[in-house]
Amino acid sequence: MCLHWLGQCFWNYLDWPEICHYVSTCVVMRPDYQVYMCVAVLEHLQQDILQHTQTQDLQVFLKSAARCGGRQSVKKHCW
C-alpha cells in the first residue's frame, strides 16, 4: 500500500498544497521522510485498519480512500 501511495505522491489522498509540501520536503530532507510519512498515515489509520482487517476488506478500504468523498477520507484521519 505504501508503494502505491508513494508512486502516486499521495495524489488523490492529499490536497494539492499538501502534495507540494510533501514533495518539497522529500527533496530537501533525506529520502527517509517518505518512510516517516507512510508510517504516520498508517498510524493515524490504525483503528480503521484494524476494523477493516476484521471485515476482510482492508485493501479495498485503503485503495478507495481517495474515491469515497475525494481526499477527505484519508485527510480527515491524518491531518
PDB file of N, CA, C and O in Angstrom:
ATOM      1  N   MET A   1       0.820  -1.179   0.000  1.00  0.00           N
ATOM      2  CA  MET A   1       0.000   0.000   0.000  1.00  0.00           C
ATOM      3  C   MET A   1       0.868   1.248   0.000  1.00  0.00           C
ATOM      4  O   MET A   1       0.565   2.198  -0.694  1.00  0.00           O
ATOM      5  N   CYS A   2       1.930   1.210   0.792  1.00  0.00           N
ATOM      6  CA  CYS A   2       2.817   2.377   0.830  1.00  0.00           C
ATOM      7  C   CYS A   2       3.447   2.638  -0.532  1.00  0.00           C
ATOM      8  O   CYS A   2       3.587   3.788  -0.929  1.00  0.00           O
ATOM      9  N   LEU A   3       3.819   1.584  -1.233  1.00  0.00           N
ATOM     10  CA  LEU A   3       4.380   1.768  -2.573  1.00  0.00           C
ATOM     11  C   LEU A   3       3.362   2.413  -3.502  1.00  0.00           C
ATOM     12  O   LEU A   3       3.715   3.246  -4.339  1.00  0.00           O
ATOM     13  N   HIS A   4       2.116   2.042  -3.353  1.00  0.00           N
ATOM     14  CA  HIS A   4       1.044   2.653  -4.149  1.00  0.00           C
ATOM     15  C   HIS A   4       0.949   4.148  -3.843  1.00  0.00           C
ATOM     16  O   HIS A   4       0.894   4.974  -4.743  1.00  0.00           O
ATOM     17  N   TRP A   5       0.925   4.500  -2.550  1.00  0.00           N
ATOM     18  CA  TRP A   5       0.842   5.903  -2.162  1.00  0.00           C
ATOM     19  C   TRP A   5       2.070   6.676  -2.623  1.00  0.00           C
ATOM     20  O   TRP A   5       1.956   7.783  -3.138  1.00  0.00           O
ATOM     21  N   LEU A   6       3.254   6.096  -2.409  1.00  0.00           N
ATOM     22  CA  LEU A   6       4.486   6.783  -2.799  1.00  0.00           C
ATOM     23  C   LEU A   6       4.583   6.940  -4.308  1.00  0.00           C
ATOM     24  O   LEU A   6       5.047   7.970  -4.804  1.00  0.00           O
ATOM     25  N   GLY A   7       4.165   5.928  -5.044  1.00  0.00           N
ATOM     26  CA  GLY A   7       4.206   6.006  -6.505  1.00  0.00           C
ATOM     27  C   GLY A   7       3.319   7.107  -7.049  1.00  0.00           C
ATOM     28  O   GLY A   7       3.604   7.681  -8.103  1.00  0.00           O
ATOM     29  N   GLN A   8       2.272   7.433  -6.327  1.00  0.00           N
ATOM     30  CA  GLN A   8       1.357   8.492  -6.743  1.00  0.00           C
ATOM     31  C   GLN A   8       1.629   9.808  -6.012  1.00  0.00           C
ATOM     32  O   GLN A   8       0.900  10.776  -6.217  1.00  0.00           O
ATOM     33  N   CYS A   9       2.653   9.839  -5.185  1.00  0.00           N
ATOM     34  CA  CYS A   9       2.939  11.025  -4.344  1.00  0.00           C
ATOM     35  C   CYS A   9       1.690  11.441  -3.571  1.00  0.00           C
ATOM     36  O   CYS A   9       1.410  12.627  -3.417  1.00  0.00           O
ATOM     37  N   PHE A  10       0.925  10.456  -3.127  1.00  0.00           N
ATOM     38  CA  PHE A  10      -0.295  10.673  -2.357  1.00  0.00           C
ATOM     39  C   PHE A  10      -1.351  11.442  -3.151  1.00  0.00           C
ATOM     40  O   PHE A  10      -2.229  12.081  -2.586  1.00  0.00           O
ATOM     41  N   TRP A  11      -1.238  11.389  -4.480  1.00  0.00           N
ATOM     42  CA  TRP A  11      -2.217  12.039  -5.357  1.00  0.00           C
ATOM     43  C   TRP A  11      -3.592  11.445  -5.061  1.00  0.00           C
ATOM     44  O   TRP A  11      -3.739  10.250  -4.899  1.00  0.00           O
ATOM     45  N   ASN A  12      -4.613  12.253  -4.996  1.00  0.00           N
ATOM     46  CA  ASN A  12      -5.989  11.871  -4.649  1.00  0.00           C
ATOM     47  C   ASN A  12      -6.162  11.532  -3.175  1.00  0.00           C
ATOM     48  O   ASN A  12      -7.247  11.156  -2.769  1.00  0.00           O
ATOM     49  N   TYR A  13      -5.107  11.622  -2.404  1.00  0.00           N
ATOM     50  CA  TYR A  13      -5.223  11.380  -0.974  1.00  0.00           C
ATOM     51  C   TYR A  13      -4.969  12.658  -0.177  1.00  0.00           C
ATOM     52  O   TYR A  13      -5.447  12.793   0.933  1.00  0.00           O
ATOM     53  N   LEU A  14      -4.196  13.557  -0.738  1.00  0.00           N
ATOM     54  CA  LEU A  14      -3.889  14.833  -0.093  1.00  0.00           C
ATOM     55  C   LEU A  14      -4.327  15.973  -1.004  1.00  0.00           C
ATOM     56  O   LEU A  14      -4.464  15.799  -2.210  1.00  0.00           O
ATOM     57  N   ASP A  15      -4.521  17.131  -0.420  1.00  0.00           N
ATOM     58  CA  ASP A  15      -4.796  18.326  -1.212  1.00  0.00           C
ATOM     59  C   ASP A  15      -3.514  18.762  -1.921  1.00  0.00           C
ATOM     60  O   ASP A  15      -2.406  18.413  -1.492  1.00  0.00           O
ATOM     61  N   TRP A  16      -3.669  19.545  -2.977  1.00  0.00           N
ATOM     62  CA  TRP A  16      -2.523  19.967  -3.782  1.00  0.00           C
ATOM     63  C   TRP A  16      -1.432  20.651  -2.951  1.00  0.00           C
ATOM     64  O   TRP A  16      -0.253  20.312  -3.087  1.00  0.00           O
ATOM     65  N   PRO A  17      -1.756  21.607  -2.062  1.00  0.00           N
ATOM     66  CA  PRO A  17      -0.684  22.224  -1.254  1.00  0.00           C
ATOM     67  C   PRO A  17       0.055  21.209  -0.380  1.00  0.00           C
ATOM     68  O   PRO A  17       1.262  21.317  -0.179  1.00  0.00           O
ATOM     69  N   GLU A  18      -0.669  20.213   0.115  1.00  0.00           N
ATOM     70  CA  GLU A  18      -0.027  19.189   0.938  1.00  0.00           C
ATOM     71  C   GLU A  18       0.882  18.301   0.096  1.00  0.00           C
ATOM     72  O   GLU A  18       1.932  17.865   0.562  1.00  0.00           O
ATOM     73  N   ILE A  19       0.493  18.030  -1.150  1.00  0.00           N
ATOM     74  CA  ILE A  19       1.344  17.260  -2.053  1.00  0.00           C
ATOM     75  C   ILE A  19       2.616  18.041  -2.343  1.00  0.00           C
ATOM     76  O   ILE A  19       3.718  17.487  -2.322  1.00  0.00           O
ATOM     77  N   CYS A  20       2.476  19.341  -2.614  1.00  0.00           N
ATOM     78  CA  CYS A  20       3.654  20.180  -2.864  1.00  0.00           C
ATOM     79  C   CYS A  20       4.577  20.198  -1.654  1.00  0.00           C
ATOM     80  O   CYS A  20       5.803  20.119  -1.792  1.00  0.00           O
ATOM     81  N   HIS A  21       3.996  20.298  -0.473  1.00  0.00           N
ATOM     82  CA  HIS A  21       4.792  20.289   0.755  1.00  0.00           C
ATOM     83  C   HIS A  21       5.514  18.957   0.915  1.00  0.00           C
ATOM     84  O   HIS A  21       6.705  18.914   1.256  1.00  0.00           O
ATOM     85  N   TYR A  22       4.814  17.866   0.647  1.00  0.00           N
ATOM     86  CA  TYR A  22       5.414  16.536   0.751  1.00  0.00           C
ATOM     87  C   TYR A  22       6.583  16.389  -0.214  1.00  0.00           C
ATOM     88  O   TYR A  22       7.673  15.953   0.173  1.00  0.00           O
ATOM     89  N   VAL A  23       6.378  16.761  -1.485  1.00  0.00           N
ATOM     90  CA  VAL A  23       7.435  16.610  -2.491  1.00  0.00           C
ATOM     91  C   VAL A  23       8.625  17.497  -2.158  1.00  0.00           C
ATOM     92  O   VAL A  23       9.779  17.056  -2.218  1.00  0.00           O
ATOM     93  N   SER A  24       8.371  18.749  -1.786  1.00  0.00           N
ATOM     94  CA  SER A  24       9.485  19.647  -1.472  1.00  0.00           C
ATOM     95  C   SER A  24      10.243  19.176  -0.234  1.00  0.00           C
ATOM     96  O   SER A  24      11.469  19.270  -0.172  1.00  0.00           O
ATOM     97  N   THR A  25       9.539  18.646   0.734  1.00  0.00           N
ATOM     98  CA  THR A  25      10.204  18.120   1.926  1.00  0.00           C
ATOM     99  C   THR A  25      11.066  16.915   1.575  1.00  0.00           C
ATOM    100  O   THR A  25      12.176  16.766   2.089  1.00  0.00           O
ATOM    101  N   CYS A  26      10.565  16.053   0.688  1.00  0.00           N
ATOM    102  CA  CYS A  26      11.353  14.891   0.266  1.00  0.00           C
ATOM    103  C   CYS A  26      12.606  15.311  -0.489  1.00  0.00           C
ATOM    104  O   CYS A  26      13.639  14.653  -0.397  1.00  0.00           O
ATOM    105  N   VAL A  27      12.533  16.416  -1.229  1.00  0.00           N
ATOM    106  CA  VAL A  27      13.696  16.906  -1.974  1.00  0.00           C
ATOM    107  C   VAL A  27      14.728  17.502  -1.013  1.00  0.00           C
ATOM    108  O   VAL A  27      15.924  17.257  -1.132  1.00  0.00           O
ATOM    109  N   VAL A  28      14.253  18.262  -0.043  1.00  0.00           N
ATOM    110  CA  VAL A  28      15.150  18.962   0.877  1.00  0.00           C
ATOM    111  C   VAL A  28      15.691  18.018   1.952  1.00  0.00           C
ATOM    112  O   VAL A  28      16.875  18.057   2.285  1.00  0.00           O
ATOM    113  N   MET A  29      14.816  17.174   2.475  1.00  0.00           N
ATOM    114  CA  MET A  29      15.213  16.271   3.554  1.00  0.00           C
ATOM    115  C   MET A  29      15.753  14.971   2.962  1.00  0.00           C
ATOM    116  O   MET A  29      15.780  14.778   1.768  1.00  0.00           O
ATOM    117  N   ARG A  30      16.114  14.078   3.812  1.00  0.00           N
ATOM    118  CA  ARG A  30      16.576  12.765   3.364  1.00  0.00           C
ATOM    119  C   ARG A  30      15.399  11.958   2.816  1.00  0.00           C
ATOM    120  O   ARG A  30      14.253  12.224   3.136  1.00  0.00           O
ATOM    121  N   PRO A  31      15.689  10.948   2.023  1.00  0.00           N
ATOM    122  CA  PRO A  31      14.617  10.087   1.500  1.00  0.00           C
ATOM    123  C   PRO A  31      13.853   9.338   2.593  1.00  0.00           C
ATOM    124  O   PRO A  31      12.774   8.830   2.348  1.00  0.00           O
ATOM    125  N   ASP A  32      14.417   9.293   3.786  1.00  0.00           N
ATOM    126  CA  ASP A  32      13.736   8.632   4.898  1.00  0.00           C
ATOM    127  C   ASP A  32      12.382   9.266   5.195  1.00  0.00           C
ATOM    128  O   ASP A  32      11.511   8.625   5.785  1.00  0.00           O
ATOM    129  N   TYR A  33      12.198  10.509   4.793  1.00  0.00           N
ATOM    130  CA  TYR A  33      10.943  11.203   5.067  1.00  0.00           C
ATOM    131  C   TYR A  33       9.761  10.456   4.452  1.00  0.00           C
ATOM    132  O   TYR A  33       8.669  10.440   5.016  1.00  0.00           O
ATOM    133  N   GLN A  34       9.980   9.808   3.312  1.00  0.00           N
ATOM    134  CA  GLN A  34       8.906   9.041   2.682  1.00  0.00           C
ATOM    135  C   GLN A  34       8.442   7.911   3.593  1.00  0.00           C
ATOM    136  O   GLN A  34       7.245   7.641   3.696  1.00  0.00           O
ATOM    137  N   VAL A  35       9.390   7.276   4.246  1.00  0.00           N
ATOM    138  CA  VAL A  35       9.044   6.201   5.182  1.00  0.00           C
ATOM    139  C   VAL A  35       8.283   6.772   6.368  1.00  0.00           C
ATOM    140  O   VAL A  35       7.273   6.213   6.796  1.00  0.00           O
ATOM    141  N   TYR A  36       8.747   7.898   6.900  1.00  0.00           N
ATOM    142  CA  TYR A  36       8.072   8.529   8.035  1.00  0.00           C
ATOM    143  C   TYR A  36       6.640   8.902   7.675  1.00  0.00           C
ATOM    144  O   TYR A  36       5.724   8.763   8.487  1.00  0.00           O
ATOM    145  N   MET A  37       6.433   9.384   6.459  1.00  0.00           N
ATOM    146  CA  MET A  37       5.102   9.774   6.013  1.00  0.00           C
ATOM    147  C   MET A  37       4.177   8.557   5.974  1.00  0.00           C
ATOM    148  O   MET A  37       3.044   8.622   6.453  1.00  0.00           O
ATOM    149  N   CYS A  38       4.650   7.465   5.411  1.00  0.00           N
ATOM    150  CA  CYS A  38       3.833   6.246   5.352  1.00  0.00           C
ATOM    151  C   CYS A  38       3.513   5.727   6.747  1.00  0.00           C
ATOM    152  O   CYS A  38       2.377   5.322   7.030  1.00  0.00           O
ATOM    153  N   VAL A  39       4.493   5.739   7.625  1.00  0.00           N
ATOM    154  CA  VAL A  39       4.272   5.280   9.000  1.00  0.00           C
ATOM    155  C   VAL A  39       3.243   6.178   9.686  1.00  0.00           C
ATOM    156  O   VAL A  39       2.340   5.679  10.378  1.00  0.00           O
ATOM    157  N   ALA A  40       3.325   7.478   9.475  1.00  0.00           N
ATOM    158  CA  ALA A  40       2.368   8.405  10.085  1.00  0.00           C
ATOM    159  C   ALA A  40       0.952   8.154   9.579  1.00  0.00           C
ATOM    160  O   ALA A  40      -0.002   8.138  10.367  1.00  0.00           O
ATOM    161  N   VAL A  41       0.806   7.942   8.276  1.00  0.00           N
ATOM    162  CA  VAL A  41      -0.521   7.671   7.715  1.00  0.00           C
ATOM    163  C   VAL A  41      -1.074   6.373   8.282  1.00  0.00           C
ATOM    164  O   VAL A  41      -2.232   6.309   8.718  1.00  0.00           O
ATOM    165  N   LEU A  42      -0.263   5.322   8.294  1.00  0.00           N
ATOM    166  CA  LEU A  42      -0.723   4.039   8.826  1.00  0.00           C
ATOM    167  C   LEU A  42      -1.047   4.124  10.311  1.00  0.00           C
ATOM    168  O   LEU A  42      -2.018   3.521  10.784  1.00  0.00           O
ATOM    169  N   GLU A  43      -0.263   4.893  11.052  1.00  0.00           N
ATOM    170  CA  GLU A  43      -0.521   5.044  12.482  1.00  0.00           C
ATOM    171  C   GLU A  43      -1.836   5.770  12.725  1.00  0.00           C
ATOM    172  O   GLU A  43      -2.621   5.396  13.595  1.00  0.00           O
ATOM    173  N   HIS A  44      -2.099   6.809  11.944  1.00  0.00           N
ATOM    174  CA  HIS A  44      -3.343   7.564  12.115  1.00  0.00           C
ATOM    175  C   HIS A  44      -4.564   6.775  11.660  1.00  0.00           C
ATOM    176  O   HIS A  44      -5.666   7.019  12.133  1.00  0.00           O
ATOM    177  N   LEU A  45      -4.375   5.836  10.767  1.00  0.00           N
ATOM    178  CA  LEU A  45      -5.474   4.997  10.286  1.00  0.00           C
ATOM    179  C   LEU A  45      -5.570   3.675  11.045  1.00  0.00           C
ATOM    180  O   LEU A  45      -6.326   2.791  10.659  1.00  0.00           O
ATOM    181  N   GLN A  46      -4.818   3.542  12.116  1.00  0.00           N
ATOM    182  CA  GLN A  46      -4.699   2.271  12.821  1.00  0.00           C
ATOM    183  C   GLN A  46      -6.051   1.664  13.194  1.00  0.00           C
ATOM    184  O   GLN A  46      -6.292   0.475  12.951  1.00  0.00           O
ATOM    185  N   GLN A  47      -6.941   2.429  13.794  1.00  0.00           N
ATOM    186  CA  GLN A  47      -8.236   1.885  14.209  1.00  0.00           C
ATOM    187  C   GLN A  47      -9.060   1.428  13.015  1.00  0.00           C
ATOM    188  O   GLN A  47      -9.684   0.364  13.054  1.00  0.00           O
ATOM    189  N   ASP A  48      -9.055   2.209  11.945  1.00  0.00           N
ATOM    190  CA  ASP A  48      -9.777   1.815  10.734  1.00  0.00           C
ATOM    191  C   ASP A  48      -9.147   0.581  10.103  1.00  0.00           C
ATOM    192  O   ASP A  48      -9.848  -0.290   9.590  1.00  0.00           O
ATOM    193  N   ILE A  49      -7.825   0.504  10.142  1.00  0.00           N
ATOM    194  CA  ILE A  49      -7.123  -0.662   9.590  1.00  0.00           C
ATOM    195  C   ILE A  49      -7.518  -1.919  10.363  1.00  0.00           C
ATOM    196  O   ILE A  49      -7.805  -2.961   9.761  1.00  0.00           O
ATOM    197  N   LEU A  50      -7.560  -1.834  11.669  1.00  0.00           N
ATOM    198  CA  LEU A  50      -7.958  -2.989  12.479  1.00  0.00           C
ATOM    199  C   LEU A  50      -9.397  -3.396  12.184  1.00  0.00           C
ATOM    200  O   LEU A  50      -9.706  -4.584  12.055  1.00  0.00           O
ATOM    201  N   GLN A  51     -10.264  -2.415  12.061  1.00  0.00           N
ATOM    202  CA  GLN A  51     -11.670  -2.705  11.787  1.00  0.00           C
ATOM    203  C   GLN A  51     -11.831  -3.370  10.415  1.00  0.00           C
ATOM    204  O   GLN A  51     -12.542  -4.361  10.280  1.00  0.00           O
ATOM    205  N   HIS A  52     -11.165  -2.834   9.410  1.00  0.00           N
ATOM    206  CA  HIS A  52     -11.299  -3.377   8.059  1.00  0.00           C
ATOM    207  C   HIS A  52     -10.529  -4.700   7.885  1.00  0.00           C
ATOM    208  O   HIS A  52     -10.839  -5.467   6.979  1.00  0.00           O
ATOM    209  N   THR A  53      -9.576  -4.956   8.750  1.00  0.00           N
ATOM    210  CA  THR A  53      -8.906  -6.256   8.733  1.00  0.00           C
ATOM    211  C   THR A  53      -9.886  -7.337   9.181  1.00  0.00           C
ATOM    212  O   THR A  53      -9.927  -8.425   8.606  1.00  0.00           O
ATOM    213  N   GLN A  54     -10.676  -7.028  10.180  1.00  0.00           N
ATOM    214  CA  GLN A  54     -11.666  -7.992  10.672  1.00  0.00           C
ATOM    215  C   GLN A  54     -12.751  -8.267   9.638  1.00  0.00           C
ATOM    216  O   GLN A  54     -13.242  -9.385   9.543  1.00  0.00           O
ATOM    217  N   THR A  55     -13.124  -7.248   8.883  1.00  0.00           N
ATOM    218  CA  THR A  55     -14.162  -7.446   7.858  1.00  0.00           C
ATOM    219  C   THR A  55     -13.565  -7.899   6.531  1.00  0.00           C
ATOM    220  O   THR A  55     -14.291  -8.062   5.560  1.00  0.00           O
ATOM    221  N   GLN A  56     -12.267  -8.082   6.500  1.00  0.00           N
ATOM    222  CA  GLN A  56     -11.520  -8.590   5.343  1.00  0.00           C
ATOM    223  C   GLN A  56     -11.670  -7.724   4.096  1.00  0.00           C
ATOM    224  O   GLN A  56     -11.716  -8.235   2.977  1.00  0.00           O
ATOM    225  N   ASP A  57     -11.737  -6.413   4.277  1.00  0.00           N
ATOM    226  CA  ASP A  57     -11.771  -5.511   3.127  1.00  0.00           C
ATOM    227  C   ASP A  57     -10.752  -4.377   3.289  1.00  0.00           C
ATOM    228  O   ASP A  57     -10.972  -3.253   2.847  1.00  0.00           O
ATOM    229  N   LEU A  58      -9.619  -4.706   3.890  1.00  0.00           N
ATOM    230  CA  LEU A  58      -8.602  -3.697   4.171  1.00  0.00           C
ATOM    231  C   LEU A  58      -8.051  -3.071   2.902  1.00  0.00           C
ATOM    232  O   LEU A  58      -7.958  -1.847   2.784  1.00  0.00           O
ATOM    233  N   GLN A  59      -7.676  -3.888   1.944  1.00  0.00           N
ATOM    234  CA  GLN A  59      -7.090  -3.335   0.721  1.00  0.00           C
ATOM    235  C   GLN A  59      -8.091  -2.462  -0.029  1.00  0.00           C
ATOM    236  O   GLN A  59      -7.732  -1.411  -0.550  1.00  0.00           O
ATOM    237  N   VAL A  60      -9.330  -2.869  -0.037  1.00  0.00           N
ATOM    238  CA  VAL A  60     -10.371  -2.067  -0.683  1.00  0.00           C
ATOM    239  C   VAL A  60     -10.499  -0.725   0.031  1.00  0.00           C
ATOM    240  O   VAL A  60     -10.583   0.326  -0.603  1.00  0.00           O
ATOM    241  N   PHE A  61     -10.498  -0.752   1.361  1.00  0.00           N
ATOM    242  CA  PHE A  61     -10.601   0.477   2.140  1.00  0.00           C
ATOM    243  C   PHE A  61      -9.433   1.420   1.844  1.00  0.00           C
ATOM    244  O   PHE A  61      -9.631   2.599   1.592  1.00  0.00           O
ATOM    245  N   LEU A  62      -8.212   0.900   1.868  1.00  0.00           N
ATOM    246  CA  LEU A  62      -7.041   1.747   1.672  1.00  0.00           C
ATOM    247  C   LEU A  62      -6.960   2.291   0.252  1.00  0.00           C
ATOM    248  O   LEU A  62      -6.570   3.438   0.044  1.00  0.00           O
ATOM    249  N   LYS A  63      -7.329   1.503  -0.738  1.00  0.00           N
ATOM    250  CA  LYS A  63      -7.266   1.979  -2.110  1.00  0.00           C
ATOM    251  C   LYS A  63      -8.434   2.872  -2.481  1.00  0.00           C
ATOM    252  O   LYS A  63      -8.313   3.713  -3.358  1.00  0.00           O
ATOM    253  N   SER A  64      -9.562   2.711  -1.824  1.00  0.00           N
ATOM    254  CA  SER A  64     -10.734   3.511  -2.176  1.00  0.00           C
ATOM    255  C   SER A  64     -10.840   4.777  -1.346  1.00  0.00           C
ATOM    256  O   SER A  64     -11.782   5.533  -1.506  1.00  0.00           O
ATOM    257  N   ALA A  65      -9.883   5.028  -0.497  1.00  0.00           N
ATOM    258  CA  ALA A  65      -9.938   6.220   0.352  1.00  0.00           C
ATOM    259  C   ALA A  65     -10.020   7.489  -0.478  1.00  0.00           C
ATOM    260  O   ALA A  65     -10.657   8.458  -0.086  1.00  0.00           O
ATOM    261  N   ALA A  66      -9.399   7.488  -1.636  1.00  0.00           N
ATOM    262  CA  ALA A  66      -9.434   8.675  -2.492  1.00  0.00           C
ATOM    263  C   ALA A  66     -10.781   8.839  -3.166  1.00  0.00           C
ATOM    264  O   ALA A  66     -11.187   9.942  -3.474  1.00  0.00           O
ATOM    265  N   ARG A  67     -11.482   7.746  -3.417  1.00  0.00           N
ATOM    266  CA  ARG A  67     -12.728   7.829  -4.155  1.00  0.00           C
ATOM    267  C   ARG A  67     -13.919   8.128  -3.268  1.00  0.00           C
ATOM    268  O   ARG A  67     -14.895   8.698  -3.712  1.00  0.00           O
ATOM    269  N   CYS A  68     -13.893   7.725  -2.024  1.00  0.00           N
ATOM    270  CA  CYS A  68     -15.075   7.954  -1.179  1.00  0.00           C
ATOM    271  C   CYS A  68     -14.971   9.322  -0.522  1.00  0.00           C
ATOM    272  O   CYS A  68     -14.377   9.494   0.513  1.00  0.00           O
ATOM    273  N   GLY A  69     -15.536  10.293  -1.168  1.00  0.00           N
ATOM    274  CA  GLY A  69     -15.511  11.655  -0.641  1.00  0.00           C
ATOM    275  C   GLY A  69     -14.260  12.408  -1.028  1.00  0.00           C
ATOM    276  O   GLY A  69     -13.869  13.343  -0.352  1.00  0.00           O
ATOM    277  N   GLY A  70     -13.621  12.021  -2.087  1.00  0.00           N
ATOM    278  CA  GLY A  70     -12.411  12.725  -2.516  1.00  0.00           C
ATOM    279  C   GLY A  70     -11.275  12.483  -1.562  1.00  0.00           C
ATOM    280  O   GLY A  70     -11.134  11.412  -0.998  1.00  0.00           O
ATOM    281  N   ARG A  71     -10.468  13.502  -1.352  1.00  0.00           N
ATOM    282  CA  ARG A  71      -9.307  13.380  -0.484  1.00  0.00           C
ATOM    283  C   ARG A  71      -9.681  13.412   0.986  1.00  0.00           C
ATOM    284  O   ARG A  71      -8.854  13.220   1.838  1.00  0.00           O
ATOM    285  N   GLN A  72     -10.928  13.663   1.296  1.00  0.00           N
ATOM    286  CA  GLN A  72     -11.325  13.861   2.682  1.00  0.00           C
ATOM    287  C   GLN A  72     -11.182  12.606   3.530  1.00  0.00           C
ATOM    288  O   GLN A  72     -10.941  12.691   4.713  1.00  0.00           O
ATOM    289  N   SER A  73     -11.324  11.442   2.937  1.00  0.00           N
ATOM    290  CA  SER A  73     -11.324  10.215   3.725  1.00  0.00           C
ATOM    291  C   SER A  73     -10.015  10.002   4.466  1.00  0.00           C
ATOM    292  O   SER A  73     -10.001   9.780   5.653  1.00  0.00           O
ATOM    293  N   VAL A  74      -8.904  10.069   3.754  1.00  0.00           N
ATOM    294  CA  VAL A  74      -7.608   9.925   4.416  1.00  0.00           C
ATOM    295  C   VAL A  74      -7.276  11.199   5.164  1.00  0.00           C
ATOM    296  O   VAL A  74      -6.773  11.161   6.273  1.00  0.00           O
ATOM    297  N   LYS A  75      -7.583  12.335   4.581  1.00  0.00           N
ATOM    298  CA  LYS A  75      -7.243  13.606   5.187  1.00  0.00           C
ATOM    299  C   LYS A  75      -7.908  13.777   6.545  1.00  0.00           C
ATOM    300  O   LYS A  75      -7.294  14.251   7.486  1.00  0.00           O
ATOM    301  N   LYS A  76      -9.173  13.388   6.666  1.00  0.00           N
ATOM    302  CA  LYS A  76      -9.862  13.606   7.940  1.00  0.00           C
ATOM    303  C   LYS A  76      -9.219  12.809   9.067  1.00  0.00           C
ATOM    304  O   LYS A  76      -9.284  13.187  10.207  1.00  0.00           O
ATOM    305  N   HIS A  77      -8.568  11.688   8.732  1.00  0.00           N
ATOM    306  CA  HIS A  77      -7.921  10.884   9.753  1.00  0.00           C
ATOM    307  C   HIS A  77      -6.515  11.379  10.044  1.00  0.00           C
ATOM    308  O   HIS A  77      -6.030  11.225  11.143  1.00  0.00           O
ATOM    309  N   CYS A  78      -5.850  11.913   9.026  1.00  0.00           N
ATOM    310  CA  CYS A  78      -4.422  12.171   9.155  1.00  0.00           C
ATOM    311  C   CYS A  78      -4.072  13.601   9.523  1.00  0.00           C
ATOM    312  O   CYS A  78      -3.149  13.826  10.262  1.00  0.00           O
ATOM    313  N   TRP A  79      -4.711  14.531   8.919  1.00  0.00           N
ATOM    314  CA  TRP A  79      -4.238  15.896   9.150  1.00  0.00           C
ATOM    315  C   TRP A  79      -5.328  16.714   9.721  1.00  0.00           C
ATOM    316  O   TRP A  79      -6.075  17.373   9.387  1.00  0.00           O
TER     317      TRP A  79
END
